[in-house]
């Protein structure tokens, strides 16, 4: 936008989970969250996420952010209390919902994204990029979803998926681990 781009942008995501806007919340929400954590010392990752979702449903997004922020300070200690099976299950089932809750966009950036979606300039598409053919004038991107593959044409591709947890799948990370 700042450089004048007015073309269409297609964002491909398996989960269609854009970061939520960061919200201000009253200190009382954080105090309530800390009280819940103290009262549920034996709760595990599934209970944490269920609690945060319930708070979001009952009191809204800002209160849920207070819960996530309160929990974040306790995660290292609580994570060490989990056995390997519980950790693996948490990573497998809860990582994406937690990331969607925890990683927040500045409100003005999220507002710009929402405006672009409303104007049809930003299109969210469920799937995953499985291939790119750069043989023509434009890139032909293969998108897989629900057992089918479709192709879209693009001028540019930006990978914004972040670091993979499997260090061996990324040469730089594998080298750092070695």
PDB file of C-alpha atoms in Angstrom:
ATOM      1  CA  UNK A   1       0.000   0.000   0.000  1.00  0.00           C
ATOM      2  CA  UNK A   2       2.721   2.472   0.968  1.00  0.00           C
ATOM      3  CA  UNK A   3       4.420   1.927  -2.386  1.00  0.00           C
ATOM      4  CA  UNK A   4       1.201   2.268  -4.341  1.00  0.00           C
ATOM      5  CA  UNK A   5       0.394  -1.398  -5.021  1.00  0.00           C
ATOM      6  CA  UNK A   6      -3.282  -1.652  -5.823  1.00  0.00           C
ATOM      7  CA  UNK A   7      -3.411  -5.116  -7.360  1.00  0.00           C
ATOM      8  CA  UNK A   8      -5.062  -8.178  -5.943  1.00  0.00           C
ATOM      9  CA  UNK A   9      -3.262 -10.238  -3.300  1.00  0.00           C
ATOM     10  CA  UNK A  10      -4.137 -13.890  -2.722  1.00  0.00           C
ATOM     11  CA  UNK A  11      -3.134 -15.293   0.668  1.00  0.00           C
ATOM     12  CA  UNK A  12      -3.076 -19.083   0.810  1.00  0.00           C
ATOM     13  CA  UNK A  13      -3.394 -20.695   4.233  1.00  0.00           C
ATOM     14  CA  UNK A  14      -4.322 -24.144   5.452  1.00  0.00           C
ATOM     15  CA  UNK A  15      -6.218 -22.666   8.416  1.00  0.00           C
ATOM     16  CA  UNK A  16      -7.195 -19.170   7.201  1.00  0.00           C
ATOM     17  CA  UNK A  17      -6.135 -17.847  10.591  1.00  0.00           C
ATOM     18  CA  UNK A  18      -5.063 -14.234  10.324  1.00  0.00           C
ATOM     19  CA  UNK A  19      -3.588 -12.734  13.475  1.00  0.00           C
ATOM     20  CA  UNK A  20      -6.193 -11.030  15.608  1.00  0.00           C
ATOM     21  CA  UNK A  21      -5.820  -7.360  16.388  1.00  0.00           C
ATOM     22  CA  UNK A  22      -4.047  -6.566  19.627  1.00  0.00           C
ATOM     23  CA  UNK A  23      -6.556  -5.212  22.135  1.00  0.00           C
ATOM     24  CA  UNK A  24      -6.283  -3.291  25.367  1.00  0.00           C
ATOM     25  CA  UNK A  25      -7.855  -5.001  28.356  1.00  0.00           C
ATOM     26  CA  UNK A  26      -8.569  -3.913  31.915  1.00  0.00           C
ATOM     27  CA  UNK A  27      -6.276  -5.038  34.715  1.00  0.00           C
ATOM     28  CA  UNK A  28      -9.258  -6.899  36.201  1.00  0.00           C
ATOM     29  CA  UNK A  29      -9.217  -9.323  33.253  1.00  0.00           C
ATOM     30  CA  UNK A  30      -5.572 -10.174  33.905  1.00  0.00           C
ATOM     31  CA  UNK A  31      -6.233 -10.518  37.643  1.00  0.00           C
ATOM     32  CA  UNK A  32      -9.119 -12.911  36.918  1.00  0.00           C
ATOM     33  CA  UNK A  33      -6.879 -14.898  34.593  1.00  0.00           C
ATOM     34  CA  UNK A  34      -4.169 -15.221  37.228  1.00  0.00           C
ATOM     35  CA  UNK A  35      -6.784 -16.360  39.751  1.00  0.00           C
ATOM     36  CA  UNK A  36      -7.994 -19.065  37.331  1.00  0.00           C
ATOM     37  CA  UNK A  37      -4.432 -20.272  36.815  1.00  0.00           C
ATOM     38  CA  UNK A  38      -3.831 -20.458  40.570  1.00  0.00           C
ATOM     39  CA  UNK A  39      -7.069 -22.407  41.071  1.00  0.00           C
ATOM     40  CA  UNK A  40      -6.265 -24.824  38.219  1.00  0.00           C
ATOM     41  CA  UNK A  41      -2.627 -25.657  38.898  1.00  0.00           C
ATOM     42  CA  UNK A  42      -3.061 -29.153  37.441  1.00  0.00           C
ATOM     43  CA  UNK A  43      -4.668 -27.972  34.178  1.00  0.00           C
ATOM     44  CA  UNK A  44      -2.923 -28.920  30.963  1.00  0.00           C
ATOM     45  CA  UNK A  45      -2.760 -27.373  27.486  1.00  0.00           C
ATOM     46  CA  UNK A  46      -6.228 -28.550  26.383  1.00  0.00           C
ATOM     47  CA  UNK A  47      -7.816 -27.051  29.486  1.00  0.00           C
ATOM     48  CA  UNK A  48      -5.882 -23.800  28.987  1.00  0.00           C
ATOM     49  CA  UNK A  49      -7.140 -23.411  25.448  1.00  0.00           C
ATOM     50  CA  UNK A  50     -10.710 -24.433  26.364  1.00  0.00           C
ATOM     51  CA  UNK A  51     -10.685 -21.868  29.171  1.00  0.00           C
ATOM     52  CA  UNK A  52      -9.415 -19.091  26.887  1.00  0.00           C
ATOM     53  CA  UNK A  53     -12.023 -19.946  24.245  1.00  0.00           C
ATOM     54  CA  UNK A  54     -14.769 -19.870  26.876  1.00  0.00           C
ATOM     55  CA  UNK A  55     -13.571 -16.482  28.126  1.00  0.00           C
ATOM     56  CA  UNK A  56     -13.570 -15.183  24.525  1.00  0.00           C
ATOM     57  CA  UNK A  57     -17.126 -16.431  24.039  1.00  0.00           C
ATOM     58  CA  UNK A  58     -18.406 -14.968  27.322  1.00  0.00           C
ATOM     59  CA  UNK A  59     -16.407 -11.737  27.659  1.00  0.00           C
ATOM     60  CA  UNK A  60     -14.834 -11.044  24.292  1.00  0.00           C
ATOM     61  CA  UNK A  61     -11.511 -11.010  22.530  1.00  0.00           C
ATOM     62  CA  UNK A  62      -9.738  -8.548  24.844  1.00  0.00           C
ATOM     63  CA  UNK A  63     -10.475 -10.680  27.924  1.00  0.00           C
ATOM     64  CA  UNK A  64      -9.172 -13.761  26.080  1.00  0.00           C
ATOM     65  CA  UNK A  65      -5.966 -11.864  25.300  1.00  0.00           C
ATOM     66  CA  UNK A  66      -5.595 -11.103  29.022  1.00  0.00           C
ATOM     67  CA  UNK A  67      -5.851 -14.840  29.708  1.00  0.00           C
ATOM     68  CA  UNK A  68      -3.246 -15.690  27.077  1.00  0.00           C
ATOM     69  CA  UNK A  69      -0.906 -13.020  28.418  1.00  0.00           C
ATOM     70  CA  UNK A  70      -1.338 -14.255  31.994  1.00  0.00           C
ATOM     71  CA  UNK A  71      -0.749 -17.852  30.912  1.00  0.00           C
ATOM     72  CA  UNK A  72       2.323 -16.945  28.881  1.00  0.00           C
ATOM     73  CA  UNK A  73       4.305 -16.054  32.003  1.00  0.00           C
ATOM     74  CA  UNK A  74       3.542 -19.494  33.470  1.00  0.00           C
ATOM     75  CA  UNK A  75       4.074 -21.591  30.334  1.00  0.00           C
ATOM     76  CA  UNK A  76       7.751 -22.515  30.799  1.00  0.00           C
ATOM     77  CA  UNK A  77       7.167 -23.948  34.263  1.00  0.00           C
ATOM     78  CA  UNK A  78       3.926 -25.670  33.273  1.00  0.00           C
ATOM     79  CA  UNK A  79       5.477 -27.018  30.062  1.00  0.00           C
ATOM     80  CA  UNK A  80       8.272 -28.689  32.069  1.00  0.00           C
ATOM     81  CA  UNK A  81       5.609 -30.503  34.117  1.00  0.00           C
ATOM     82  CA  UNK A  82       4.217 -32.233  31.017  1.00  0.00           C
ATOM     83  CA  UNK A  83       5.566 -35.597  29.937  1.00  0.00           C
ATOM     84  CA  UNK A  84       6.774 -36.124  26.363  1.00  0.00           C
ATOM     85  CA  UNK A  85       3.457 -37.647  25.238  1.00  0.00           C
ATOM     86  CA  UNK A  86       1.520 -34.618  26.527  1.00  0.00           C
ATOM     87  CA  UNK A  87       3.967 -32.222  24.899  1.00  0.00           C
ATOM     88  CA  UNK A  88       3.735 -33.991  21.547  1.00  0.00           C
ATOM     89  CA  UNK A  89      -0.065 -33.978  21.697  1.00  0.00           C
ATOM     90  CA  UNK A  90      -0.108 -30.286  22.596  1.00  0.00           C
ATOM     91  CA  UNK A  91       2.169 -29.408  19.690  1.00  0.00           C
ATOM     92  CA  UNK A  92       0.166 -31.560  17.279  1.00  0.00           C
ATOM     93  CA  UNK A  93      -3.317 -30.366  18.254  1.00  0.00           C
ATOM     94  CA  UNK A  94      -2.980 -27.017  19.959  1.00  0.00           C
ATOM     95  CA  UNK A  95      -0.070 -25.208  18.308  1.00  0.00           C
ATOM     96  CA  UNK A  96      -2.109 -23.552  15.543  1.00  0.00           C
ATOM     97  CA  UNK A  97      -4.986 -22.352  17.755  1.00  0.00           C
ATOM     98  CA  UNK A  98      -2.475 -21.034  20.296  1.00  0.00           C
ATOM     99  CA  UNK A  99      -0.493 -19.212  17.591  1.00  0.00           C
ATOM    100  CA  UNK A 100      -3.681 -17.638  16.243  1.00  0.00           C
ATOM    101  CA  UNK A 101      -4.532 -16.401  19.733  1.00  0.00           C
ATOM    102  CA  UNK A 102      -1.055 -15.408  20.859  1.00  0.00           C
ATOM    103  CA  UNK A 103       0.370 -13.670  17.785  1.00  0.00           C
ATOM    104  CA  UNK A 104      -1.420 -10.377  17.337  1.00  0.00           C
ATOM    105  CA  UNK A 105      -1.325  -7.700  14.724  1.00  0.00           C
ATOM    106  CA  UNK A 106      -1.215  -4.009  15.547  1.00  0.00           C
ATOM    107  CA  UNK A 107      -4.819  -2.766  15.258  1.00  0.00           C
ATOM    108  CA  UNK A 108      -4.008  -0.384  12.392  1.00  0.00           C
ATOM    109  CA  UNK A 109      -2.389  -3.196  10.366  1.00  0.00           C
ATOM    110  CA  UNK A 110      -5.301  -5.567  10.966  1.00  0.00           C
ATOM    111  CA  UNK A 111      -7.716  -2.760   9.998  1.00  0.00           C
ATOM    112  CA  UNK A 112      -5.852  -2.307   6.704  1.00  0.00           C
ATOM    113  CA  UNK A 113      -6.032  -6.045   6.042  1.00  0.00           C
ATOM    114  CA  UNK A 114      -9.759  -6.097   6.841  1.00  0.00           C
ATOM    115  CA  UNK A 115     -10.334  -3.123   4.510  1.00  0.00           C
ATOM    116  CA  UNK A 116      -8.412  -4.890   1.730  1.00  0.00           C
ATOM    117  CA  UNK A 117     -10.522  -8.029   2.254  1.00  0.00           C
ATOM    118  CA  UNK A 118     -13.747  -5.987   2.170  1.00  0.00           C
ATOM    119  CA  UNK A 119     -12.614  -4.269  -1.043  1.00  0.00           C
ATOM    120  CA  UNK A 120     -11.732  -7.590  -2.676  1.00  0.00           C
ATOM    121  CA  UNK A 121      -8.038  -6.690  -2.953  1.00  0.00           C
ATOM    122  CA  UNK A 122      -6.967  -9.306  -0.400  1.00  0.00           C
ATOM    123  CA  UNK A 123      -8.422 -12.747  -1.015  1.00  0.00           C
ATOM    124  CA  UNK A 124      -7.979 -15.529   1.526  1.00  0.00           C
ATOM    125  CA  UNK A 125      -7.841 -18.986   0.035  1.00  0.00           C
ATOM    126  CA  UNK A 126      -7.744 -22.265   1.942  1.00  0.00           C
ATOM    127  CA  UNK A 127      -5.007 -24.676   0.872  1.00  0.00           C
ATOM    128  CA  UNK A 128      -1.268 -25.026   0.636  1.00  0.00           C
ATOM    129  CA  UNK A 129       1.226 -24.168  -2.033  1.00  0.00           C
ATOM    130  CA  UNK A 130       2.507 -27.411  -3.574  1.00  0.00           C
ATOM    131  CA  UNK A 131       4.395 -26.151  -6.597  1.00  0.00           C
ATOM    132  CA  UNK A 132       5.413 -23.197  -8.725  1.00  0.00           C
ATOM    133  CA  UNK A 133       6.014 -23.204 -12.475  1.00  0.00           C
ATOM    134  CA  UNK A 134       8.180 -20.227 -13.380  1.00  0.00           C
ATOM    135  CA  UNK A 135       8.442 -21.149 -17.074  1.00  0.00           C
ATOM    136  CA  UNK A 136       6.149 -18.441 -18.428  1.00  0.00           C
ATOM    137  CA  UNK A 137       5.756 -14.714 -18.101  1.00  0.00           C
ATOM    138  CA  UNK A 138       3.849 -15.171 -14.817  1.00  0.00           C
ATOM    139  CA  UNK A 139       4.272 -17.701 -12.029  1.00  0.00           C
ATOM    140  CA  UNK A 140       1.786 -20.563 -12.069  1.00  0.00           C
ATOM    141  CA  UNK A 141       1.143 -21.589  -8.466  1.00  0.00           C
ATOM    142  CA  UNK A 142      -0.376 -24.989  -7.665  1.00  0.00           C
ATOM    143  CA  UNK A 143      -2.648 -24.853  -4.598  1.00  0.00           C
ATOM    144  CA  UNK A 144      -3.830 -28.108  -2.991  1.00  0.00           C
ATOM    145  CA  UNK A 145      -6.937 -28.364  -0.821  1.00  0.00           C
ATOM    146  CA  UNK A 146      -9.392 -31.147  -0.016  1.00  0.00           C
ATOM    147  CA  UNK A 147      -7.814 -33.587  -2.456  1.00  0.00           C
ATOM    148  CA  UNK A 148      -7.887 -31.232  -5.433  1.00  0.00           C
ATOM    149  CA  UNK A 149      -5.210 -29.005  -6.921  1.00  0.00           C
ATOM    150  CA  UNK A 150      -5.961 -25.715  -8.647  1.00  0.00           C
ATOM    151  CA  UNK A 151      -3.621 -23.255 -10.315  1.00  0.00           C
ATOM    152  CA  UNK A 152      -3.479 -19.502  -9.954  1.00  0.00           C
ATOM    153  CA  UNK A 153      -1.211 -17.090 -11.777  1.00  0.00           C
ATOM    154  CA  UNK A 154       0.891 -14.599  -9.889  1.00  0.00           C
ATOM    155  CA  UNK A 155       3.575 -11.996 -10.410  1.00  0.00           C
ATOM    156  CA  UNK A 156       5.188 -12.572  -7.008  1.00  0.00           C
ATOM    157  CA  UNK A 157       5.145 -15.205  -4.254  1.00  0.00           C
ATOM    158  CA  UNK A 158       5.943 -14.431  -0.627  1.00  0.00           C
ATOM    159  CA  UNK A 159       6.402 -17.252   1.868  1.00  0.00           C
ATOM    160  CA  UNK A 160       5.196 -16.030   5.263  1.00  0.00           C
ATOM    161  CA  UNK A 161       4.813 -19.399   6.983  1.00  0.00           C
ATOM    162  CA  UNK A 162       7.550 -18.885   9.549  1.00  0.00           C
ATOM    163  CA  UNK A 163      10.080 -21.390  10.757  1.00  0.00           C
ATOM    164  CA  UNK A 164       9.204 -25.068  10.548  1.00  0.00           C
ATOM    165  CA  UNK A 165       9.460 -27.094  13.721  1.00  0.00           C
ATOM    166  CA  UNK A 166      11.278 -29.855  11.832  1.00  0.00           C
ATOM    167  CA  UNK A 167      14.821 -28.448  11.812  1.00  0.00           C
ATOM    168  CA  UNK A 168      16.010 -31.209   9.488  1.00  0.00           C
ATOM    169  CA  UNK A 169      13.649 -29.990   6.764  1.00  0.00           C
ATOM    170  CA  UNK A 170      15.403 -26.612   6.532  1.00  0.00           C
ATOM    171  CA  UNK A 171      19.115 -26.614   5.564  1.00  0.00           C
ATOM    172  CA  UNK A 172      20.018 -23.548   7.646  1.00  0.00           C
ATOM    173  CA  UNK A 173      18.308 -24.882  10.773  1.00  0.00           C
ATOM    174  CA  UNK A 174      19.797 -28.344  10.264  1.00  0.00           C
ATOM    175  CA  UNK A 175      23.255 -26.765  10.028  1.00  0.00           C
ATOM    176  CA  UNK A 176      22.642 -24.727  13.206  1.00  0.00           C
ATOM    177  CA  UNK A 177      21.494 -27.826  15.087  1.00  0.00           C
ATOM    178  CA  UNK A 178      24.525 -29.798  13.831  1.00  0.00           C
TER     179      UNK A 178
END
